[in-house]
Amino acid sequence: MFNTILLSLTVALWGCGGSGDDPEPDAPTITTSMEAINAPATGGNYTINVTTTGKEWGVYTEGDFVKVTANYTSNSVSVTVDENPNTSTRTGNVVIMSGIARKSISVNQAAAEKSAYNAPDGYTLVWQDEFETGSSLNQNDWTHEVQKSGWVNNELQNYVNQKTPDGALVTQIKNGALHITALKENGKVYSGRVYAHVNEGWQYGYFEASIKLPKGKGTWPAFWMMPVGNDWNTNPWPMCGEIDIMEEVGCVPNEVSSSIHTQDYNHTKNTQKTHAMTISKAEGEFHTYALLWTADEITTYVDGIVQLHVTKTALGSGHNQWPFHYAFYPIFNLAWGGSWGGMNGVDESALPCTMEVDYIRVFQKK
């Protein structure tokens, strides 16, 4: 990721017009007080003094754990290196530019002795969203589904891209969490369904989210995964596979379940592999839901306790039994009604209602 800070570029300062035989200008020289930053795992703050023969200069970073601020009065750069949450080293760069010249100061950070996150040994954080900045989802990471009611499972909500027709928000970043809200407007129910890295996803890993579930008969929140770039004509559901890390329906309060669906094991045949448990205050308080997925096993967790465990050996290694051999992407959504969420009817007095996600983190084995 490239973070460009206070860029000040020299553009054609050395000529206007003239013949094509004009000599190329000499690149400015850049001198810095530091050639490298070697930061501890705890991070730190550093100052780089900058001298250049160019008329202007700017700075940017390579590596999103490095933050910079340019001070043009003192010709210096303030550098902040974030704490390393991983048990592996990481590297980045601070890049000074002046005219056509560039100078990189490497940033090398030591590994943490113990991971800051609750991930299995040997797994490293590869992507996260802590929902701490901005007011809307980062479009580089997230995609909204847009579908009318009845699209799947006889659900009653209309999925929209962030806003309802009248401008109400179905997804927003607020108080350090992603809020997905189902609400009624002009006789219709609207809600949000969002995909993380829908075009790339991840093949295998440890996926974890902290979620607070809404209350009300008719709610159907979920945290689950589907395959990237699937051809629905040649590999339709459930042949393609589905991993449900967490689902809950408001008509059975605080009972969270986890399932997998394949061609041979799915709910249309009543053969799906699933497990449910009741936990205190799943509705109204944050709990951690996680998936550990390898080539041969799928295990889901609630607050660190195993919920569902299935293996390729037990189910069978064919595609119809174990299609979990390509990349999947994570999904958060809040459905309303439908074949399961509405099995005992819906209570519209519960609207609006909100599912909150404190964070999502993805780790892979390195």
CSV table of C-alpha atoms in Angstrom, one decimal:
chain,number,residue,atom,x,y,z
A,1,MET,CA,0.0,0.0,0.0
A,2,PHE,CA,1.3,3.4,-0.9
A,3,ASN,CA,0.6,6.3,1.5
A,4,THR,CA,1.4,9.6,-0.2
A,5,ILE,CA,1.9,12.5,2.3
A,6,LEU,CA,2.2,16.1,1.5
A,7,LEU,CA,3.5,15.6,-2.0
A,8,SER,CA,5.2,18.6,-3.6
A,9,LEU,CA,6.4,17.8,-7.1
A,10,THR,CA,8.5,19.9,-9.4
A,11,VAL,CA,6.9,19.9,-12.8
A,12,ALA,CA,9.0,21.2,-15.8
A,13,LEU,CA,10.7,23.8,-13.7
A,14,TRP,CA,13.6,23.8,-16.1
A,15,GLY,CA,12.0,24.7,-19.4
A,16,CYS,CA,9.0,25.9,-21.3
A,17,GLY,CA,8.9,25.2,-25.0
A,18,GLY,CA,12.3,25.1,-26.8
A,19,SER,CA,13.7,22.6,-29.2
A,20,GLY,CA,13.9,18.9,-28.8
A,21,ASP,CA,17.7,19.3,-28.5
A,22,ASP,CA,17.5,21.0,-25.1
A,23,PRO,CA,19.7,19.0,-22.7
A,24,GLU,CA,18.0,16.9,-20.0
A,25,PRO,CA,18.2,18.6,-16.6
A,26,ASP,CA,20.5,17.1,-13.9
A,27,ALA,CA,18.6,15.2,-11.2
A,28,PRO,CA,18.7,17.0,-7.8
A,29,THR,CA,20.8,15.4,-5.2
A,30,ILE,CA,19.1,14.3,-2.0
A,31,THR,CA,21.0,13.8,1.3
A,32,THR,CA,19.3,12.5,4.5
A,33,SER,CA,20.4,12.2,8.1
A,34,MET,CA,19.4,8.5,8.1
A,35,GLU,CA,20.0,5.7,5.6
A,36,ALA,CA,17.8,3.1,7.4
A,37,ILE,CA,15.5,2.8,10.3
A,38,ASN,CA,15.8,-0.3,12.4
A,39,ALA,CA,12.7,-0.3,14.6
A,40,PRO,CA,11.9,-2.7,17.5
A,41,ALA,CA,8.6,-4.6,17.5
A,42,THR,CA,7.1,-2.0,19.8
A,43,GLY,CA,7.6,0.6,17.1
A,44,GLY,CA,8.8,4.2,17.6
A,45,ASN,CA,9.2,7.7,16.3
A,46,TYR,CA,12.1,9.0,14.2
A,47,THR,CA,13.2,12.2,12.5
A,48,ILE,CA,14.9,12.4,9.2
A,49,ASN,CA,16.6,15.6,8.1
A,50,VAL,CA,16.5,16.3,4.4
A,51,THR,CA,18.9,18.3,2.2
A,52,THR,CA,18.3,18.6,-1.5
A,53,THR,CA,19.6,20.8,-4.4
A,54,GLY,CA,16.1,20.7,-5.9
A,55,LYS,CA,13.6,23.5,-5.4
A,56,GLU,CA,11.0,21.4,-3.8
A,57,TRP,CA,10.7,18.0,-2.2
A,58,GLY,CA,8.1,15.5,-0.9
A,59,VAL,CA,7.8,12.2,0.8
A,60,TYR,CA,5.7,9.0,0.8
A,61,THR,CA,5.8,5.6,2.3
A,62,GLU,CA,5.9,2.0,1.1
A,63,GLY,CA,4.3,-0.1,3.8
A,64,ASP,CA,1.1,0.9,5.7
A,65,PHE,CA,2.7,0.4,9.1
A,66,VAL,CA,4.9,3.4,8.4
A,67,LYS,CA,3.4,7.0,8.8
A,68,VAL,CA,5.2,10.2,7.8
A,69,THR,CA,4.7,13.9,8.1
A,70,ALA,CA,6.8,16.4,6.2
A,71,ASN,CA,8.0,19.6,7.9
A,72,TYR,CA,9.1,22.0,5.1
A,73,THR,CA,10.1,24.7,7.6
A,74,SER,CA,12.8,22.6,9.2
A,75,ASN,CA,13.4,20.4,6.2
A,76,SER,CA,12.6,17.2,8.1
A,77,VAL,CA,10.4,14.2,8.1
A,78,SER,CA,8.7,12.8,11.2
A,79,VAL,CA,8.3,9.0,10.9
A,80,THR,CA,6.1,6.8,13.1
A,81,VAL,CA,6.5,3.0,12.9
A,82,ASP,CA,3.5,1.2,14.3
A,83,GLU,CA,3.8,-1.7,16.7
A,84,ASN,CA,4.3,-5.0,15.0
A,85,PRO,CA,1.5,-7.4,15.9
A,86,ASN,CA,3.1,-10.3,14.1
A,87,THR,CA,5.8,-12.9,15.0
A,88,SER,CA,7.6,-12.2,11.8
A,89,THR,CA,9.8,-9.2,10.7
A,90,ARG,CA,8.5,-6.7,8.2
A,91,THR,CA,10.0,-4.1,5.9
A,92,GLY,CA,8.9,-0.8,4.3
A,93,ASN,CA,10.4,2.4,2.9
A,94,VAL,CA,10.3,6.1,3.4
A,95,VAL,CA,10.9,7.7,0.0
A,96,ILE,CA,12.1,11.2,-0.4
A,97,MET,CA,11.6,12.8,-3.8
A,98,SER,CA,12.8,16.0,-5.4
A,99,GLY,CA,12.2,16.6,-9.1
A,100,ILE,CA,13.1,13.4,-10.8
A,101,ALA,CA,15.3,12.2,-8.0
A,102,ARG,CA,14.2,9.6,-5.4
A,103,LYS,CA,15.9,8.3,-2.3
A,104,SER,CA,14.6,5.4,-0.2
A,105,ILE,CA,15.3,5.0,3.5
A,106,SER,CA,14.5,1.4,4.4
A,107,VAL,CA,12.4,0.6,7.5
A,108,ASN,CA,13.1,-2.7,9.1
A,109,GLN,CA,11.0,-3.8,12.0
A,110,ALA,CA,11.7,-6.7,14.4
A,111,ALA,CA,9.2,-9.4,15.0
A,112,ALA,CA,7.0,-9.5,18.1
A,113,GLU,CA,7.8,-12.2,20.6
A,114,LYS,CA,4.1,-13.1,20.9
A,115,SER,CA,1.4,-12.2,18.4
A,116,ALA,CA,-0.9,-9.4,19.4
A,117,TYR,CA,-3.8,-11.4,18.0
A,118,ASN,CA,-5.4,-14.6,18.9
A,119,ALA,CA,-4.2,-16.6,15.9
A,120,PRO,CA,-2.8,-20.2,15.7
A,121,ASP,CA,0.9,-20.6,16.0
A,122,GLY,CA,2.7,-20.1,12.6
A,123,TYR,CA,0.0,-17.9,11.2
A,124,THR,CA,0.7,-14.3,10.2
A,125,LEU,CA,-1.8,-11.4,9.7
A,126,VAL,CA,-2.3,-10.8,6.0
A,127,TRP,CA,-5.3,-8.5,6.0
A,128,GLN,CA,-7.5,-6.8,8.5
A,129,ASP,CA,-10.2,-4.1,8.9
A,130,GLU,CA,-10.6,-2.7,12.3
A,131,PHE,CA,-13.3,-0.2,11.2
A,132,GLU,CA,-11.6,2.7,13.0
A,133,THR,CA,-11.3,5.3,10.3
A,134,GLY,CA,-13.8,7.0,7.9
A,135,SER,CA,-17.5,6.7,7.9
A,136,SER,CA,-18.0,4.2,5.1
A,137,LEU,CA,-16.3,1.0,3.9
A,138,ASN,CA,-13.1,1.2,1.9
A,139,GLN,CA,-14.2,0.4,-1.7
A,140,ASN,CA,-10.8,-1.2,-2.3
A,141,ASP,CA,-11.6,-3.9,0.2
A,142,TRP,CA,-15.4,-4.2,0.2
A,143,THR,CA,-18.2,-4.7,-2.3
A,144,HIS,CA,-21.9,-4.3,-1.6
A,145,GLU,CA,-24.4,-6.7,-3.0
A,146,VAL,CA,-27.4,-5.1,-4.7
A,147,GLN,CA,-30.5,-7.4,-5.0
A,148,LYS,CA,-34.3,-7.1,-4.6
A,149,SER,CA,-36.3,-9.0,-2.0
A,150,GLY,CA,-36.9,-12.7,-2.7
A,151,TRP,CA,-33.5,-13.1,-4.3
A,152,VAL,CA,-32.5,-16.0,-2.1
A,153,ASN,CA,-34.2,-18.0,0.7
A,154,ASN,CA,-37.5,-16.0,0.3
A,155,GLU,CA,-35.8,-13.2,2.3
A,156,LEU,CA,-37.8,-10.0,2.6
A,157,GLN,CA,-35.0,-7.4,2.6
A,158,ASN,CA,-33.7,-5.4,-0.4
A,159,TYR,CA,-29.9,-5.2,-0.5
A,160,VAL,CA,-28.6,-1.8,-1.5
A,161,ASN,CA,-25.2,-0.1,-2.0
A,162,GLN,CA,-24.8,1.6,1.3
A,163,LYS,CA,-27.9,3.8,1.1
A,164,THR,CA,-31.6,3.3,0.7
A,165,PRO,CA,-33.5,5.3,-2.0
A,166,ASP,CA,-34.2,8.0,0.6
A,167,GLY,CA,-30.6,8.1,1.8
A,168,ALA,CA,-30.7,6.1,5.0
A,169,LEU,CA,-27.5,4.2,5.6
A,170,VAL,CA,-27.6,0.4,5.7
A,171,THR,CA,-23.8,0.2,6.2
A,172,GLN,CA,-21.6,2.7,8.0
A,173,ILE,CA,-18.4,2.9,10.1
A,174,LYS,CA,-19.4,4.3,13.5
A,175,ASN,CA,-17.8,4.2,17.0
A,176,GLY,CA,-15.0,1.9,15.8
A,177,ALA,CA,-17.3,-0.8,14.2
A,178,LEU,CA,-19.1,-1.7,11.0
A,179,HIS,CA,-22.8,-1.2,11.4
A,180,ILE,CA,-25.1,-3.2,9.1
A,181,THR,CA,-28.7,-2.0,9.6
A,182,ALA,CA,-32.0,-3.4,8.4
A,183,LEU,CA,-34.7,-0.8,8.3
A,184,LYS,CA,-38.1,-0.1,6.8
A,185,GLU,CA,-38.7,2.7,4.3
A,186,ASN,CA,-41.8,3.4,2.2
A,187,GLY,CA,-43.2,-0.1,2.9
A,188,LYS,CA,-39.9,-2.0,2.0
A,189,VAL,CA,-37.2,-3.4,4.1
A,190,TYR,CA,-33.6,-2.6,3.2
A,191,SER,CA,-30.4,-4.0,4.5
A,192,GLY,CA,-26.7,-4.6,3.7
A,193,ARG,CA,-24.6,-7.5,2.5
A,194,VAL,CA,-20.9,-6.9,1.9
A,195,TYR,CA,-18.0,-8.9,0.5
A,196,ALA,CA,-14.4,-8.6,1.5
A,197,HIS,CA,-11.9,-8.9,-1.4
A,198,VAL,CA,-14.5,-10.6,-3.5
A,199,ASN,CA,-12.2,-10.9,-6.6
A,200,GLU,CA,-9.2,-12.4,-4.7
A,201,GLY,CA,-10.3,-13.9,-1.4
A,202,TRP,CA,-8.0,-16.3,0.4
A,203,GLN,CA,-7.3,-20.0,0.0
A,204,TYR,CA,-6.9,-21.5,3.5
A,205,GLY,CA,-6.2,-19.5,6.7
A,206,TYR,CA,-7.6,-18.4,10.0
A,207,PHE,CA,-10.5,-15.9,9.7
A,208,GLU,CA,-11.8,-14.1,12.8
A,209,ALA,CA,-14.4,-11.4,13.5
A,210,SER,CA,-15.9,-9.9,16.6
A,211,ILE,CA,-19.6,-9.4,16.2
A,212,LYS,CA,-22.6,-8.1,18.2
A,213,LEU,CA,-25.9,-9.6,17.0
A,214,PRO,CA,-29.2,-7.7,16.7
A,215,LYS,CA,-32.4,-8.6,18.6
A,216,GLY,CA,-35.8,-9.3,17.0
A,217,LYS,CA,-37.9,-12.0,15.4
A,218,GLY,CA,-37.1,-11.9,11.7
A,219,THR,CA,-33.4,-11.0,12.0
A,220,TRP,CA,-30.9,-13.4,10.3
A,221,PRO,CA,-27.3,-12.1,10.6
A,222,ALA,CA,-24.4,-14.1,9.2
A,223,PHE,CA,-20.6,-14.3,8.8
A,224,TRP,CA,-19.8,-16.7,6.0
A,225,MET,CA,-17.7,-17.5,2.9
A,226,MET,CA,-18.2,-18.3,-0.8
A,227,PRO,CA,-15.9,-19.1,-3.6
A,228,VAL,CA,-14.1,-16.5,-5.7
A,229,GLY,CA,-15.0,-16.1,-9.4
A,230,ASN,CA,-17.3,-19.1,-9.4
A,231,ASP,CA,-18.9,-20.2,-12.6
A,232,TRP,CA,-22.5,-20.9,-11.5
A,233,ASN,CA,-23.4,-22.7,-14.7
A,234,THR,CA,-20.7,-25.4,-14.3
A,235,ASN,CA,-20.2,-25.3,-10.6
A,236,PRO,CA,-23.6,-24.3,-9.0
A,237,TRP,CA,-24.5,-24.1,-5.4
A,238,PRO,CA,-24.1,-26.3,-3.4
A,239,MET,CA,-21.5,-28.0,-5.5
A,240,CYS,CA,-19.3,-25.0,-5.3
A,241,GLY,CA,-19.2,-25.1,-1.5
A,242,GLU,CA,-20.2,-22.7,1.3
A,243,ILE,CA,-18.7,-22.1,4.7
A,244,ASP,CA,-21.0,-20.6,7.3
A,245,ILE,CA,-18.9,-19.4,10.2
A,246,MET,CA,-21.7,-17.9,12.2
A,247,GLU,CA,-25.5,-17.6,11.7
A,248,GLU,CA,-28.3,-16.8,14.1
A,249,VAL,CA,-32.0,-16.2,13.7
A,250,GLY,CA,-33.7,-13.8,16.1
A,251,CYS,CA,-36.6,-16.2,16.6
A,252,VAL,CA,-34.2,-18.5,18.4
A,253,PRO,CA,-32.3,-15.9,20.4
A,254,ASN,CA,-28.6,-16.4,21.2
A,255,GLU,CA,-28.3,-19.8,19.4
A,256,VAL,CA,-25.4,-19.4,17.0
A,257,SER,CA,-24.6,-22.1,14.4
A,258,SER,CA,-22.0,-23.1,11.9
A,259,SER,CA,-22.3,-25.2,8.8
A,260,ILE,CA,-20.7,-26.3,5.6
A,261,HIS,CA,-22.6,-27.1,2.4
A,262,THR,CA,-21.4,-29.2,-0.5
A,263,GLN,CA,-23.1,-31.2,-3.2
A,264,ASP,CA,-23.4,-34.3,-1.0
A,265,TYR,CA,-23.8,-32.4,2.3
A,266,ASN,CA,-26.4,-29.6,2.3
A,267,HIS,CA,-29.6,-28.5,3.9
A,268,THR,CA,-31.8,-29.3,0.9
A,269,LYS,CA,-31.1,-33.0,1.5
A,270,ASN,CA,-30.9,-32.5,5.3
A,271,THR,CA,-27.3,-33.8,5.2
A,272,GLN,CA,-25.5,-30.6,5.9
A,273,LYS,CA,-22.7,-30.7,8.5
A,274,THR,CA,-23.7,-28.2,11.2
A,275,HIS,CA,-23.5,-27.5,14.9
A,276,ALA,CA,-25.2,-25.0,17.1
A,277,MET,CA,-24.6,-23.7,20.6
A,278,THR,CA,-26.4,-21.2,22.8
A,279,ILE,CA,-24.1,-18.5,24.3
A,280,SER,CA,-25.0,-15.8,26.8
A,281,LYS,CA,-25.8,-12.5,25.2
A,282,ALA,CA,-24.9,-13.2,21.6
A,283,GLU,CA,-27.5,-10.6,21.0
A,284,GLY,CA,-26.3,-7.3,22.4
A,285,GLU,CA,-22.7,-8.1,23.2
A,286,PHE,CA,-19.6,-8.8,21.1
A,287,HIS,CA,-18.4,-12.3,20.7
A,288,THR,CA,-15.6,-13.8,18.6
A,289,TYR,CA,-16.4,-16.1,15.7
A,290,ALA,CA,-13.6,-17.8,13.8
A,291,LEU,CA,-12.7,-20.3,11.1
A,292,LEU,CA,-9.5,-22.3,10.8
A,293,TRP,CA,-9.4,-23.8,7.2
A,294,THR,CA,-6.7,-26.0,5.8
A,295,ALA,CA,-6.5,-28.3,2.8
A,296,ASP,CA,-7.9,-31.2,4.9
A,297,GLU,CA,-9.9,-29.7,7.8
A,298,ILE,CA,-12.4,-27.0,8.7
A,299,THR,CA,-12.9,-25.9,12.3
A,300,THR,CA,-15.1,-23.0,13.5
A,301,TYR,CA,-15.0,-21.4,16.9
A,302,VAL,CA,-17.1,-19.3,19.2
A,303,ASP,CA,-15.0,-17.3,21.8
A,304,GLY,CA,-12.2,-19.9,21.3
A,305,ILE,CA,-14.4,-22.9,21.8
A,306,VAL,CA,-14.8,-25.4,19.0
A,307,GLN,CA,-18.2,-25.1,17.3
A,308,LEU,CA,-17.9,-27.3,14.2
A,309,HIS,CA,-15.1,-29.6,13.0
A,310,VAL,CA,-15.1,-31.6,9.8
A,311,THR,CA,-12.3,-33.3,7.8
A,312,LYS,CA,-11.8,-34.4,4.2
A,313,THR,CA,-10.9,-37.8,5.4
A,314,ALA,CA,-14.3,-38.3,7.1
A,315,LEU,CA,-16.4,-36.6,4.4
A,316,GLY,CA,-14.6,-37.8,1.2
A,317,SER,CA,-12.0,-36.2,-1.0
A,318,GLY,CA,-14.1,-35.7,-4.2
A,319,HIS,CA,-15.3,-32.3,-5.3
A,320,ASN,CA,-18.9,-33.2,-4.4
A,321,GLN,CA,-17.8,-33.9,-0.8
A,322,TRP,CA,-15.0,-31.4,-0.4
A,323,PRO,CA,-15.0,-28.5,-2.8
A,324,PHE,CA,-12.8,-26.4,-0.4
A,325,HIS,CA,-9.7,-26.3,-2.6
A,326,TYR,CA,-9.8,-22.8,-4.0
A,327,ALA,CA,-10.1,-19.3,-2.7
A,328,PHE,CA,-13.2,-18.1,-0.8
A,329,TYR,CA,-14.1,-14.5,0.3
A,330,PRO,CA,-15.7,-13.4,3.6
A,331,ILE,CA,-19.3,-12.1,3.8
A,332,PHE,CA,-21.2,-10.1,6.4
A,333,ASN,CA,-25.0,-9.6,6.0
A,334,LEU,CA,-28.1,-9.0,7.9
A,335,ALA,CA,-31.1,-10.7,6.3
A,336,TRP,CA,-34.8,-10.2,7.3
A,337,GLY,CA,-37.3,-13.0,7.3
A,338,GLY,CA,-36.9,-15.8,4.8
A,339,SER,CA,-37.2,-19.5,5.0
A,340,TRP,CA,-35.2,-19.7,8.2
A,341,GLY,CA,-35.1,-16.2,9.7
A,342,GLY,CA,-38.9,-15.9,9.1
A,343,MET,CA,-39.9,-19.4,10.0
A,344,ASN,CA,-41.9,-18.1,13.0
A,345,GLY,CA,-42.9,-14.9,11.3
A,346,VAL,CA,-41.3,-11.5,11.7
A,347,ASP,CA,-41.8,-8.7,14.2
A,348,GLU,CA,-41.4,-5.4,12.3
A,349,SER,CA,-41.4,-3.5,15.6
A,350,ALA,CA,-37.8,-4.7,15.9
A,351,LEU,CA,-36.8,-2.5,12.9
A,352,PRO,CA,-34.5,-0.8,12.6
A,353,CYS,CA,-32.0,-3.3,14.0
A,354,THR,CA,-28.2,-3.4,13.6
A,355,MET,CA,-25.5,-6.0,13.4
A,356,GLU,CA,-22.1,-4.6,14.5
A,357,VAL,CA,-18.7,-5.9,13.5
A,358,ASP,CA,-15.8,-4.7,15.6
A,359,TYR,CA,-13.1,-6.1,13.3
A,360,ILE,CA,-12.3,-8.8,10.8
A,361,ARG,CA,-8.8,-10.3,10.6
A,362,VAL,CA,-7.3,-12.8,8.1
A,363,PHE,CA,-4.2,-14.9,8.9
A,364,GLN,CA,-2.4,-17.4,6.7
A,365,LYS,CA,0.4,-19.9,7.5
A,366,LYS,CA,3.8,-18.7,6.4
